[in-house]
Coordinates of C-alpha atoms in Angstrom, one line a residue:
X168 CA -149.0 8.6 111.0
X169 CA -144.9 8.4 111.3
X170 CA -146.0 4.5 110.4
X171 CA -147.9 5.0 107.2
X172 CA -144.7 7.6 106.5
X173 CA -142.1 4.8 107.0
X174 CA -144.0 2.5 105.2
X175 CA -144.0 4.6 102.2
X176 CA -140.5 5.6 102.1
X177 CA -139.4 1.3 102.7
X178 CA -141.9 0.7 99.3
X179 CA -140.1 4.1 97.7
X180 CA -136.6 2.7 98.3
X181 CA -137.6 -0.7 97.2
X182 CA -139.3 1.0 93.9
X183 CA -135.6 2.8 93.3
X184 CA -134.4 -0.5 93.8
X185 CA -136.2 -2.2 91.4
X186 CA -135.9 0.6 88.8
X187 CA -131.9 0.3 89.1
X188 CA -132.0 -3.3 88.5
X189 CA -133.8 -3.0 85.7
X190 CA -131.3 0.2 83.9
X191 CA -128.4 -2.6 83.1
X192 CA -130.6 -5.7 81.5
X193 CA -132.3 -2.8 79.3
X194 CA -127.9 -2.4 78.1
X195 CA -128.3 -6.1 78.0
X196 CA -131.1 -5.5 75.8
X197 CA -129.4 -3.3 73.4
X198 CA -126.0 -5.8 72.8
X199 CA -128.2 -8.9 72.8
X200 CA -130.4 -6.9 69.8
X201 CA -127.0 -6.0 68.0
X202 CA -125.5 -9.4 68.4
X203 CA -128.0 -10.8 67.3
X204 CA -128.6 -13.1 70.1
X205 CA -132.5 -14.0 70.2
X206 CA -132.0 -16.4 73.0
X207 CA -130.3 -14.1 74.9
X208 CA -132.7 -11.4 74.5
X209 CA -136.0 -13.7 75.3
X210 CA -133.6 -14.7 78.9
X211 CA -133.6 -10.9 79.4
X212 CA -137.0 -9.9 78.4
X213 CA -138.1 -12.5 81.2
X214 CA -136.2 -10.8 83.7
X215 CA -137.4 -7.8 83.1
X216 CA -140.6 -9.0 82.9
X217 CA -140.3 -10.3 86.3
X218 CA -138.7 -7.0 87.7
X219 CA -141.8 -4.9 86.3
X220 CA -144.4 -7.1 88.0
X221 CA -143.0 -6.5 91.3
X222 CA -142.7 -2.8 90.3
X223 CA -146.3 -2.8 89.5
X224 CA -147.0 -4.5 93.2
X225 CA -145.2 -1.3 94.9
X226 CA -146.8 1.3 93.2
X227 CA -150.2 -0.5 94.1
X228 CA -149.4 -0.3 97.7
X229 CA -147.2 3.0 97.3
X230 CA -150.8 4.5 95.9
X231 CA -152.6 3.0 98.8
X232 CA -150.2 4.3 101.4
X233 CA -149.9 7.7 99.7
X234 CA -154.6 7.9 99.9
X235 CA -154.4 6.7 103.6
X236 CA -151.6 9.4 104.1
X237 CA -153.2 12.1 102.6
X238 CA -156.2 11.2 104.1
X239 CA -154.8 11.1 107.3
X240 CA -153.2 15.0 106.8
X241 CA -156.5 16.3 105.2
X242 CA -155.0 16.7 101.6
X243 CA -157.8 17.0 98.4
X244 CA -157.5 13.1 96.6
X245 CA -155.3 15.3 93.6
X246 CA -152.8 17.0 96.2
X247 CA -151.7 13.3 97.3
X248 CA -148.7 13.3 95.3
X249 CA -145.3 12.8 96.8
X250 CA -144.2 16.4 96.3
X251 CA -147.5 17.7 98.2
X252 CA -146.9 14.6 100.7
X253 CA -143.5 15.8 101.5
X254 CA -144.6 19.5 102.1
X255 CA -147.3 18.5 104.5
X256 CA -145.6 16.2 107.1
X257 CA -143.2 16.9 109.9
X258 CA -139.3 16.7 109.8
X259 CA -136.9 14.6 108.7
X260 CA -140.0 13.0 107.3
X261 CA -140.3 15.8 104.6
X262 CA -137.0 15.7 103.0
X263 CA -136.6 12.3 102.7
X264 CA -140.0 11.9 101.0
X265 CA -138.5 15.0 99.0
X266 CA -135.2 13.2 98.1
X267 CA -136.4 9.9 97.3
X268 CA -139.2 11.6 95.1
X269 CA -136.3 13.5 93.1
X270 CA -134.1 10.4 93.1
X271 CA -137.1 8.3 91.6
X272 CA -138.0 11.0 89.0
X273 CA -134.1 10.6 88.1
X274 CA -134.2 7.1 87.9
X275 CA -137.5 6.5 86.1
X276 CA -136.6 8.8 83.5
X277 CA -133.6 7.1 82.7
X278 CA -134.9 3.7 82.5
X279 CA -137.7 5.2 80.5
X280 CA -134.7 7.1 78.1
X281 CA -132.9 3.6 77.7
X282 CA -135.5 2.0 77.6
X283 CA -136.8 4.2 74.6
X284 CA -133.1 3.7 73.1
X285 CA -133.8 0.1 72.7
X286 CA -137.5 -0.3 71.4
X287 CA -136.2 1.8 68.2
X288 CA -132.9 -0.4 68.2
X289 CA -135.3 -3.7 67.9
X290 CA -137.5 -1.9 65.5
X291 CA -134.7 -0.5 63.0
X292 CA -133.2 -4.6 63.2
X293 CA -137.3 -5.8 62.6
X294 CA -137.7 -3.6 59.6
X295 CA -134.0 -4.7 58.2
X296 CA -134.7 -8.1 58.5
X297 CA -138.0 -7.5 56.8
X298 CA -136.8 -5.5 53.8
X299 CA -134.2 -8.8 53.5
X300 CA -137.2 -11.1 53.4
X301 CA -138.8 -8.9 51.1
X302 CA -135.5 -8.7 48.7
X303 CA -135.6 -12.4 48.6
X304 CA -139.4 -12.9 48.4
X305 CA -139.3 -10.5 45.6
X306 CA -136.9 -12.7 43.5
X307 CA -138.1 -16.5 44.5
X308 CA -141.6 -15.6 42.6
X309 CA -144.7 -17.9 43.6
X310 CA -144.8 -21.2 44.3
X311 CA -146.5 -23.5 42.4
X312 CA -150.5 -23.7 42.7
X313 CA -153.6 -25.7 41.4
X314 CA -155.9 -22.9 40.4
X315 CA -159.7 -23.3 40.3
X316 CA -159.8 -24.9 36.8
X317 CA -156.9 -27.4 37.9
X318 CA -154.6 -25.9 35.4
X319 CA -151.3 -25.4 37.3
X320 CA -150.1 -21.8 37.7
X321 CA -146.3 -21.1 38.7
X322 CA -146.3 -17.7 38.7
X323 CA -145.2 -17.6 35.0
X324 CA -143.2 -14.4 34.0
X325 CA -141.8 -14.0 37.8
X326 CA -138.9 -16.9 38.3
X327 CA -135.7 -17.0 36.4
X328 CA -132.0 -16.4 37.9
X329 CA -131.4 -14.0 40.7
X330 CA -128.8 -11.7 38.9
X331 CA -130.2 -11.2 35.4
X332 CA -134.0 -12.2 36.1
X333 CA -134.5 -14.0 32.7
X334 CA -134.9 -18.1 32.8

């Protein structure tokens, strides 16, 4: 059992690991959004990408290990959490599981907070950009189509100059 135990606290310290790699490109995020720098921010989006595919590996084996673990102590499938895992095994066992539980809860809820921070940073610069388009759509009027009859319609009424709107 004191295998299964160190197993899950090397995948636990390489999930906290993982998650504080990922805090700083989610910043890197944020100044590549309010640069504008779309290059920069498709680089970083890879990254990231790349970080949360081997974070999705870990907690896929951290879940197996944590079942064979709780199996192995007895514990109900919904008492094999990490806090109930700590409170059943042996010392020192117990309060590392406990720390690196309380360091990941820490962790994952700041990556999740910046993370947050930066999806509504991207949307506000999305909708900006989109009421520009819109401003500008607005005043080019229609192009210039052949309509069922062949006549030609060019949106007649909705051209002219941009600051006075008359032709």
């Amino acid at each position: 059992m004191d295998r299964l135990i160190e197993q899950l606290l090397a995948v636990l310290k390489q999930t906290e690991t993982l998650y504080e790699q990922v805090q700083p490109i989610i910043e890197k995020e944020k100044e590549a959004a309010l640069a504008p720098d779309a290059q920069r921010l498709m680089a970083l989006n890879g990254e990231k990408q790349a970080l949360l595919a081997q974070l999705a590996r870990l907690e896929q084996e951290r879940t197996a290990l944590a079942r064979r673990l709780g199996t192995a102590l007895h514990l109900p499938p919904d008492k094999q959490t990490l806090a109930c895992l700590a409170a059943a095994v042996d010392k020192p066992y117990d309060l590392q599981l406990s720390q690196l539980h309380d360091r990941l809860k820490i962790v994952v809820e700041n990556v999740r907070r910046s993370n947050q921070q930066c999806q509504t940073l991207i949307q506000y610069c999305l909708r900006l950009v989109q009421s520009r388009l819109g401003f500008f759509q607005h005043w080019l009027g229609q192009v210039d189509v052949y309509g069922a009859s062949g006549n030609l319609n060019n949106g007649a009424g909705r051209g002219g100059r941009l600051l006075s709107g008359t032709i």
